[in-house]
PDB file of C-alpha atoms in Angstrom:
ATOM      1  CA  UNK A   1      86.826  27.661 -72.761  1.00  0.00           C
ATOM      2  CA  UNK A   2      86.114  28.475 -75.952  1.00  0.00           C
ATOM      3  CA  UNK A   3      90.376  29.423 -77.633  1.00  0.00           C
ATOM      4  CA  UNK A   4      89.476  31.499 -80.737  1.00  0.00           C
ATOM      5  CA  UNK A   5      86.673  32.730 -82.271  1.00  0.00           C
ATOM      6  CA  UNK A   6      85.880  34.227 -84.836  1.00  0.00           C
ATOM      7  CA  UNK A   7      82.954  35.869 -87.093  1.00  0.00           C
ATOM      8  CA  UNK A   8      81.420  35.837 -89.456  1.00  0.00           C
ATOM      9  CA  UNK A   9      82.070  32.314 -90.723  1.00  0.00           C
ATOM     10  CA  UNK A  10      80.848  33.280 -94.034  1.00  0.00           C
ATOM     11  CA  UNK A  11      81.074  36.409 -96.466  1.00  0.00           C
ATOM     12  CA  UNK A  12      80.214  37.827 -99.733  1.00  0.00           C
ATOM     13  CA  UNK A  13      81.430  41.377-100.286  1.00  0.00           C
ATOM     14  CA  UNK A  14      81.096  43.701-103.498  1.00  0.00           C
ATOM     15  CA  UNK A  15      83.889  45.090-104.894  1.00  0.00           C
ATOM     16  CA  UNK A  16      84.387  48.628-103.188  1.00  0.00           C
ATOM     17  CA  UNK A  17      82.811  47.628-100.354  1.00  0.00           C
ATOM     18  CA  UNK A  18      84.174  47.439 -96.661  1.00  0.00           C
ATOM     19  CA  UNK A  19      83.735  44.911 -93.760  1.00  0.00           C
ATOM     20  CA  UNK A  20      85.389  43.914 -90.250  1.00  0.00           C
ATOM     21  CA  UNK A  21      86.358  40.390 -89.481  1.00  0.00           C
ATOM     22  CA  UNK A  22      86.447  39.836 -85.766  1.00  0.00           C
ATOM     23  CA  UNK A  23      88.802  37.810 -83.995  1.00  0.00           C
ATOM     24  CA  UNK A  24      88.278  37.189 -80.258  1.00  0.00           C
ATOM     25  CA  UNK A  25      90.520  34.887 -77.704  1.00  0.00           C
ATOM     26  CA  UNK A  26      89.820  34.213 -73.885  1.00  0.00           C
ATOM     27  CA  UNK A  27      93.103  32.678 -73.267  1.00  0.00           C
ATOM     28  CA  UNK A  28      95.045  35.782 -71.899  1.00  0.00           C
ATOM     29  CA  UNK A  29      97.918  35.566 -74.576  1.00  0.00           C
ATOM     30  CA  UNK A  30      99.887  38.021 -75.966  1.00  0.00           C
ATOM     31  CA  UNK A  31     100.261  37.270 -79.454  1.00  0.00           C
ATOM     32  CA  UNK A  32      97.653  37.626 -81.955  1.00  0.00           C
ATOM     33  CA  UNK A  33      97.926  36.823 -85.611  1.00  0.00           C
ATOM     34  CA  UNK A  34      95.935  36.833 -88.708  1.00  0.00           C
ATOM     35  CA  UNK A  35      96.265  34.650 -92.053  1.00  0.00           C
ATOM     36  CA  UNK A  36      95.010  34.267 -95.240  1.00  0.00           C
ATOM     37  CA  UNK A  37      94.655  31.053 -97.006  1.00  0.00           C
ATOM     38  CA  UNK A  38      94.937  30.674-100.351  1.00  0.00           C
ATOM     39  CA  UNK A  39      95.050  27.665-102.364  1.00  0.00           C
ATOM     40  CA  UNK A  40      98.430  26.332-103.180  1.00  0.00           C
ATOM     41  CA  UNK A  41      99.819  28.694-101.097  1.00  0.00           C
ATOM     42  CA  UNK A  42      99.839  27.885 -97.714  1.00  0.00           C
ATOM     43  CA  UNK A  43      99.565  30.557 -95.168  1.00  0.00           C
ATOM     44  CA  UNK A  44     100.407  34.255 -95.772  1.00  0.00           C
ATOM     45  CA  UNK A  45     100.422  36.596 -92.517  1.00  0.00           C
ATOM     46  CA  UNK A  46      98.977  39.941 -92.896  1.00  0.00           C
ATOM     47  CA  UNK A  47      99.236  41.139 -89.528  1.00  0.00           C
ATOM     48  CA  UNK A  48     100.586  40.108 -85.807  1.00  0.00           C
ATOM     49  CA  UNK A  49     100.459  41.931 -82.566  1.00  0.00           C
ATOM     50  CA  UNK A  50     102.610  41.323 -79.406  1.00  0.00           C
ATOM     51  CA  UNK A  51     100.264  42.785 -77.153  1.00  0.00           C
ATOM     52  CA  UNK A  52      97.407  45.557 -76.445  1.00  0.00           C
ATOM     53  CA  UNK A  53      98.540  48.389 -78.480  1.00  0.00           C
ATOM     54  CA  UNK A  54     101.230  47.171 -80.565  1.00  0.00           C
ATOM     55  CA  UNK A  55     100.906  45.724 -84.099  1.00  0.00           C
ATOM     56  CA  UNK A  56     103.174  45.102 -87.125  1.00  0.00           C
ATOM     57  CA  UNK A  57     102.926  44.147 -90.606  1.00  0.00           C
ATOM     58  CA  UNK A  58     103.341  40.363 -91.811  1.00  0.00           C
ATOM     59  CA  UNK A  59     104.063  39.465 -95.574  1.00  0.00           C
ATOM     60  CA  UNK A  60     100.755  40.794 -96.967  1.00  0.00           C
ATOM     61  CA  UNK A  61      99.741  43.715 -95.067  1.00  0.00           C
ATOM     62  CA  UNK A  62      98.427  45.641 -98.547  1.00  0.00           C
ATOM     63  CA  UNK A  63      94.810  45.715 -98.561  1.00  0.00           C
ATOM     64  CA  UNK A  64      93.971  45.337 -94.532  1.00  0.00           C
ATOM     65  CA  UNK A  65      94.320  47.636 -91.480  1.00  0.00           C
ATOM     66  CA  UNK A  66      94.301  46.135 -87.635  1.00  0.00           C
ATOM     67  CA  UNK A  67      93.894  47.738 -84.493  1.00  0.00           C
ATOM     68  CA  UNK A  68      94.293  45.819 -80.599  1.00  0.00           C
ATOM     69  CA  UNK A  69      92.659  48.101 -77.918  1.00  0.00           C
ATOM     70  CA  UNK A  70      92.487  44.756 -75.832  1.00  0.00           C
ATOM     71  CA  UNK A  71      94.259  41.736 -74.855  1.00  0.00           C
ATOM     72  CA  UNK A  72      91.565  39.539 -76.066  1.00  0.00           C
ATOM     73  CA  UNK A  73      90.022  41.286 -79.605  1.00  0.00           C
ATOM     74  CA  UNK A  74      92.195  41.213 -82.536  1.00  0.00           C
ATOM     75  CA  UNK A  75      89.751  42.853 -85.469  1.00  0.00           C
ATOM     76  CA  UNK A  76      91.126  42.868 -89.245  1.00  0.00           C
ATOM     77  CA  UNK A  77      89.847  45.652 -91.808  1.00  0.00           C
ATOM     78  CA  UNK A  78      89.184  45.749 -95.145  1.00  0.00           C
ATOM     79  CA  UNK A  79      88.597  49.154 -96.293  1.00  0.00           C
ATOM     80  CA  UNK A  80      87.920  48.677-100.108  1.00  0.00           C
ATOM     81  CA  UNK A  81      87.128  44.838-101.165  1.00  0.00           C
ATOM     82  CA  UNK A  82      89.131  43.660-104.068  1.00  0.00           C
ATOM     83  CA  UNK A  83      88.855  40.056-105.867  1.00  0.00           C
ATOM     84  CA  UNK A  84      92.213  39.621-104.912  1.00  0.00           C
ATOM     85  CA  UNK A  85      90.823  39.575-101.049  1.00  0.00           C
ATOM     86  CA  UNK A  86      88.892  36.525-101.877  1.00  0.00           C
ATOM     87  CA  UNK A  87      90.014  33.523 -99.331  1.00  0.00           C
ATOM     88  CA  UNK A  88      89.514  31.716 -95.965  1.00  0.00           C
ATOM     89  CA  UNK A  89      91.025  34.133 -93.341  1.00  0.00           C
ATOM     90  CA  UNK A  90      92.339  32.539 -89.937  1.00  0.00           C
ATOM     91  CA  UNK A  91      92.629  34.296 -86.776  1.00  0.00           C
ATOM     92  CA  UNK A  92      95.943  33.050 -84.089  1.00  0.00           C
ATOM     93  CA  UNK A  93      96.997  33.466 -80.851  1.00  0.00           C
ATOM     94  CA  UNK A  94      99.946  32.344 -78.913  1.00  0.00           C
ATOM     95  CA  UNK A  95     100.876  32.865 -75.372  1.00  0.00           C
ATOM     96  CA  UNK A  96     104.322  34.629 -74.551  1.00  0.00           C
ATOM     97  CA  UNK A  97     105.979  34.928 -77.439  1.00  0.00           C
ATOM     98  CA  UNK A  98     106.310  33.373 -81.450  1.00  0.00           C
ATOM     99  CA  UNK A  99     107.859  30.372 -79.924  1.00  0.00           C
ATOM    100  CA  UNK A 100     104.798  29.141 -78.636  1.00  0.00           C
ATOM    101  CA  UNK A 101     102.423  27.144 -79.633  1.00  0.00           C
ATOM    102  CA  UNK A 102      99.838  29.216 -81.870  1.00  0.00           C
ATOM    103  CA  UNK A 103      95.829  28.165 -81.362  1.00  0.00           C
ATOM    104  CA  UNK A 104      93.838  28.668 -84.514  1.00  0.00           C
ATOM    105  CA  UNK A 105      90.142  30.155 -84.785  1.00  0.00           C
ATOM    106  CA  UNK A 106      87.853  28.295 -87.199  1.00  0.00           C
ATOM    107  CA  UNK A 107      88.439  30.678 -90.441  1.00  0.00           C
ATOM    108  CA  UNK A 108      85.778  32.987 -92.178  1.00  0.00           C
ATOM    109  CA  UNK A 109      85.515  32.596 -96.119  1.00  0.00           C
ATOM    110  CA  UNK A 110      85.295  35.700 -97.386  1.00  0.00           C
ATOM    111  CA  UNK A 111      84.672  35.776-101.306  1.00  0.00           C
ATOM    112  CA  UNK A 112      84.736  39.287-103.239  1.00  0.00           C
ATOM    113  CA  UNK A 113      82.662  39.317-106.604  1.00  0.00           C
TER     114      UNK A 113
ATOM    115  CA  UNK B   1     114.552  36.952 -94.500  1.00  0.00           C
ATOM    116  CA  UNK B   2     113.536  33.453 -93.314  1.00  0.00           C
ATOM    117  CA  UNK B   3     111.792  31.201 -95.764  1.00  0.00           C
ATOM    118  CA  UNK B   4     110.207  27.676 -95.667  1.00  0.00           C
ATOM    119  CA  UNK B   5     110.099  25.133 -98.054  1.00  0.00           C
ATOM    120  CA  UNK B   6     107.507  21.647 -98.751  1.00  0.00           C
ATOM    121  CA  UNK B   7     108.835  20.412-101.770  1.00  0.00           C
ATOM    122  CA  UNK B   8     106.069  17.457-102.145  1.00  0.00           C
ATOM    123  CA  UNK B   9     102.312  19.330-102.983  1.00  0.00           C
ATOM    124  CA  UNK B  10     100.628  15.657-102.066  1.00  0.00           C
ATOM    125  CA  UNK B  11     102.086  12.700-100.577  1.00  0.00           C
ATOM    126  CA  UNK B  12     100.533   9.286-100.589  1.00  0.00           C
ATOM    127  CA  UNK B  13     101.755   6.505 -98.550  1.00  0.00           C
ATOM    128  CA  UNK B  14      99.682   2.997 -97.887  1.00  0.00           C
ATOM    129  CA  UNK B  15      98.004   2.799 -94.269  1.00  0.00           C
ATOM    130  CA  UNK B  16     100.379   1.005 -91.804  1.00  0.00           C
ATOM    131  CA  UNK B  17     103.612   2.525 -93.757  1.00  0.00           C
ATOM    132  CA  UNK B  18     106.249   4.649 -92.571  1.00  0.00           C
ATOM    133  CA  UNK B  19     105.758   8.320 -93.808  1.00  0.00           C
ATOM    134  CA  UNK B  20     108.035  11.603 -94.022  1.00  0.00           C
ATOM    135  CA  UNK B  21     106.675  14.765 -95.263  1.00  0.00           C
ATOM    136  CA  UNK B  22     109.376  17.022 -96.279  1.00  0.00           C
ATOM    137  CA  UNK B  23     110.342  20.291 -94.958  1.00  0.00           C
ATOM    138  CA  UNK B  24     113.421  22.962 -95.663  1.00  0.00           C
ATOM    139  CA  UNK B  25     114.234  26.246 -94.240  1.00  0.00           C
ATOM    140  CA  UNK B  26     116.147  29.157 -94.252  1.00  0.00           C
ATOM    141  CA  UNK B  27     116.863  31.401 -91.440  1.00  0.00           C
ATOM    142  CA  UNK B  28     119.487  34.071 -90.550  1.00  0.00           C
ATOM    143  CA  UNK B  29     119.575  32.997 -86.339  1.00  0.00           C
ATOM    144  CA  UNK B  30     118.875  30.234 -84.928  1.00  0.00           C
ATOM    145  CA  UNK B  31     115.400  28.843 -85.893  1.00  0.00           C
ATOM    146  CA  UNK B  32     112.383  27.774 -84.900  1.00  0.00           C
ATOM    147  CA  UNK B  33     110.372  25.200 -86.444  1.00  0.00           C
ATOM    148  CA  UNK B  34     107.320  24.136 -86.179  1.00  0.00           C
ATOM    149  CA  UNK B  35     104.474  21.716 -87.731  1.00  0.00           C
ATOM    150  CA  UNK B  36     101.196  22.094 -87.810  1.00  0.00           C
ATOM    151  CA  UNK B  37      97.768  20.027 -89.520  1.00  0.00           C
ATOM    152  CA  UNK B  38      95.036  20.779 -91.256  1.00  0.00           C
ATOM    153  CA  UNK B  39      91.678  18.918 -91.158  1.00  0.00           C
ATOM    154  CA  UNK B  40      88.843  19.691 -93.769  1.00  0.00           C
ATOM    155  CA  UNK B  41      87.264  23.070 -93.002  1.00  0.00           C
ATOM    156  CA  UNK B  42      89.063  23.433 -89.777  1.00  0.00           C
ATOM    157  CA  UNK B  43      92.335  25.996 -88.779  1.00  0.00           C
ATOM    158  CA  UNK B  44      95.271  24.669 -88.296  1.00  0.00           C
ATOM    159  CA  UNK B  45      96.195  22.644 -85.305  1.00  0.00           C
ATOM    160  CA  UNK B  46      99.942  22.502 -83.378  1.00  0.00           C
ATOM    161  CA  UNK B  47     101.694  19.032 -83.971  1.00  0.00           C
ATOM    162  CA  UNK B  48     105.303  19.544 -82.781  1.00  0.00           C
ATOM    163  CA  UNK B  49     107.912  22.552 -82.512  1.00  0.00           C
ATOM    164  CA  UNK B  50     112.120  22.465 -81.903  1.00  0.00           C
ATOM    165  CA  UNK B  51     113.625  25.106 -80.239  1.00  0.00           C
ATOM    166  CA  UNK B  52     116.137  24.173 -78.827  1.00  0.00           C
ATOM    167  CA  UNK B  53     117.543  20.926 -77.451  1.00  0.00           C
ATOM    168  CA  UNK B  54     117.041  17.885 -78.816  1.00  0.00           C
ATOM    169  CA  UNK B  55     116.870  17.080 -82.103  1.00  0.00           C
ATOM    170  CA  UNK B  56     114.223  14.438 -82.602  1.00  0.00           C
ATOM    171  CA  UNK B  57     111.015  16.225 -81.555  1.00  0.00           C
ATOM    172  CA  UNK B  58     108.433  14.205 -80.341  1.00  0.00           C
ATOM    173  CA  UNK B  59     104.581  15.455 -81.143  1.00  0.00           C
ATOM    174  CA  UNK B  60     100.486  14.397 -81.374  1.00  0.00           C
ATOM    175  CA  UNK B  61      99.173  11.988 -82.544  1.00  0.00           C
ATOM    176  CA  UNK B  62     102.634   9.499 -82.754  1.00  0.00           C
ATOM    177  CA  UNK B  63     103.961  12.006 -85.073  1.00  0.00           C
ATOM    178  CA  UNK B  64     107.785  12.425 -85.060  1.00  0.00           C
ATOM    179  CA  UNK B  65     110.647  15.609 -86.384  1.00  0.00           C
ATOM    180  CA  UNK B  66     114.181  15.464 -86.346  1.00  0.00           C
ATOM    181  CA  UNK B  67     115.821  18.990 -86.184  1.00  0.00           C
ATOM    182  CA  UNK B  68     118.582  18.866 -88.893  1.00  0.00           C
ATOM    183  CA  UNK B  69     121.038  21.622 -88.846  1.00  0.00           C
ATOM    184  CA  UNK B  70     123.274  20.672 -91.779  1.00  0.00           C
ATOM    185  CA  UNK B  71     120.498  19.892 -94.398  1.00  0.00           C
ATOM    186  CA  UNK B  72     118.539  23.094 -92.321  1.00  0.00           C
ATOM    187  CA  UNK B  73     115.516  20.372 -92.616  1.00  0.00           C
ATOM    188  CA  UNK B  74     113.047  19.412 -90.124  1.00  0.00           C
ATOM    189  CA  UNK B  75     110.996  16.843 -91.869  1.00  0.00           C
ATOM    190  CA  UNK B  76     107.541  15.293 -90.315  1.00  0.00           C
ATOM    191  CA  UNK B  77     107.592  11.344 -89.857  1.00  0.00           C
ATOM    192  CA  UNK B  78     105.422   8.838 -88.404  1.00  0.00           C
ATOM    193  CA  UNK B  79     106.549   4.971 -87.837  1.00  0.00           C
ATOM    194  CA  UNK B  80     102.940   3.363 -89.244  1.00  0.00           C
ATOM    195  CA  UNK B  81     100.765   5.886 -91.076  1.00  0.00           C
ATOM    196  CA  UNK B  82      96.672   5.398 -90.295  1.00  0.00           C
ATOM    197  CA  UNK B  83      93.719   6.470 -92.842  1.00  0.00           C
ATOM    198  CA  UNK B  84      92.569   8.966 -90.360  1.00  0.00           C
ATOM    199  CA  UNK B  85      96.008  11.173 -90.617  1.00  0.00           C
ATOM    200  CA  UNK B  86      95.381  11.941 -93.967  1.00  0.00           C
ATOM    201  CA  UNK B  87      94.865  15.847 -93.597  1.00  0.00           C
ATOM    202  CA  UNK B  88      97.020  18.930 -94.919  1.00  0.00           C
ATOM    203  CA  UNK B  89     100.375  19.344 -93.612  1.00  0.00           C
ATOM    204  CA  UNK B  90     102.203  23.119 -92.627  1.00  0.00           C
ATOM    205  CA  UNK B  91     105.410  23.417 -91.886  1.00  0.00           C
ATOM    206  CA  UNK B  92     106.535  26.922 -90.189  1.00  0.00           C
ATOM    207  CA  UNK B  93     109.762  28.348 -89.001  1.00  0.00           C
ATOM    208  CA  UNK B  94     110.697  31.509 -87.215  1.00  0.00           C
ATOM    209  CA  UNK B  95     113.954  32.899 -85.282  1.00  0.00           C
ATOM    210  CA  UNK B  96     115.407  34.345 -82.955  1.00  0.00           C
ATOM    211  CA  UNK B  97     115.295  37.730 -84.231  1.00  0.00           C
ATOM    212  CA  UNK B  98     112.189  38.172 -85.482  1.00  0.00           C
ATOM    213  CA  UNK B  99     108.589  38.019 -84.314  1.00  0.00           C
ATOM    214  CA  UNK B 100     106.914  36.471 -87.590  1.00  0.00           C
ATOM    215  CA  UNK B 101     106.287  32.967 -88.200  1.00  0.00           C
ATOM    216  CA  UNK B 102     106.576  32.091 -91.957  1.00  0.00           C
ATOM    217  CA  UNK B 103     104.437  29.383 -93.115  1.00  0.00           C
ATOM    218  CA  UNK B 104     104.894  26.772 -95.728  1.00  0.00           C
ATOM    219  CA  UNK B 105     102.964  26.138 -98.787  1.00  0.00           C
ATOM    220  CA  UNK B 106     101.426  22.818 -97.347  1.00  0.00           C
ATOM    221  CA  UNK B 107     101.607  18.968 -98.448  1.00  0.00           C
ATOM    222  CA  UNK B 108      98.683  17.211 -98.862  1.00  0.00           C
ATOM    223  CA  UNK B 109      98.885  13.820 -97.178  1.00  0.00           C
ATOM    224  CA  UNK B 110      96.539  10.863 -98.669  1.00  0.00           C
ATOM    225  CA  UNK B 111      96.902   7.127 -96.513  1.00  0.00           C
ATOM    226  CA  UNK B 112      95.451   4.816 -98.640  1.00  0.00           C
ATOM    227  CA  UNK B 113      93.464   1.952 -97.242  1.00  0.00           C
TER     228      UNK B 113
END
């Protein structure tokens, strides 16, 4: 059983450029999140989804586009890399609802130059 | 809106101490709080959650939360801190009307040997 993964672990980007950071879970649960991780600031959410088909924006949404064809892939988009993109992105999943218990992927580090 | 709030960036606390790492929140329903760990290069992992019930939350690891509605806290203890839980510490809430999960800025928690 292998919860959340995710890919790449690492990533350099130019500025301009675009890239998809996959997010894949084989637990069957609903919810699907993704983070970024900057430091001193804890977690921000970009994006969640309550199921195949459905997303919303989080707190940071600017920058990123989602899509969930599938219960199990989550993918995140950035269309035009900025500095400001620079940081460790994480990758959630919960089972019913936000009042469960959310299982974390391992993060990719994505740095923008 | 809900917010969260660590107030302490770092803790440090001698091994076999009592420790409390701080949390604070602000919801418009009824919350739901959560804490969750960080371990070098990892994603987060779940600790402990309240939703409803009682208010002393029992969690991983020996760790400890009592659900304050008054001082809307919910602060992380553990009776006799060990080396190995030093680690960075989230605190998250959420409510009942709303799907996000709002995470705090983190508190990083050194045990000293």
């Amino acid at each position: 059983n292998a919860g959340v993964t995710q890919t790449p672990k690492f990533r350099i980007l130019k500025i301009g450029q675009s890239m998809t950071l996959q997010c894949t879970q084989d637990m069957n649960h609903n919810y699907m999140y993704w983070y970024r991780q900057d430091p001193g600031m804890g977690l921000k959410l970009i994006y969640y989804s309550v199921g195949a088909g459905i997303t919303d924006k989080g707190e940071v949404p600017n920058g990123y586009n989602v899509s969930r064809s599938t219960t199990e892939d989550f993918p995140l988009r950035l269309e035009l890399a900025a500095p400001s993109q620079t940081s460790v992105y994480f990758c959630a999943s919960s089972g019913r609802d936000h009042t469960d218990t959310q299982y974390f992927g391992p993060g990719t580090r994505l740095t923008v130059l | 809106a809900q917010s969260v709030a660590q107030p302490e960036d770092q803790v440090n606390v001698a091994e076999g101490n009592p420790l409390t790492v701080k949390c604070t929140y602000s919801v418009s329903g009824n919350p739901y709080l959560f804490w969750y760990v960080q371990y070098p290069n990892r994603g987060l992992q779940f600790l402990l959650k309240y939703i409803t019930g009682d208010n002393l939350v029992k969690g991983s690891y020996g760790f400890e939360a009592e659900f304050n509605k008054s001082q809307t806290s919910f602060h992380l203890k553990k009776p006799s801190a060990l080396v190995s839980d030093s680690a960075l510490y989230f605190c998250a809430v959420s409510h009942d009307r709303d799907d996000k999960i709002i995470f705090g800025k983190g508190t990083r928690l050194h045990i000293l040997p």
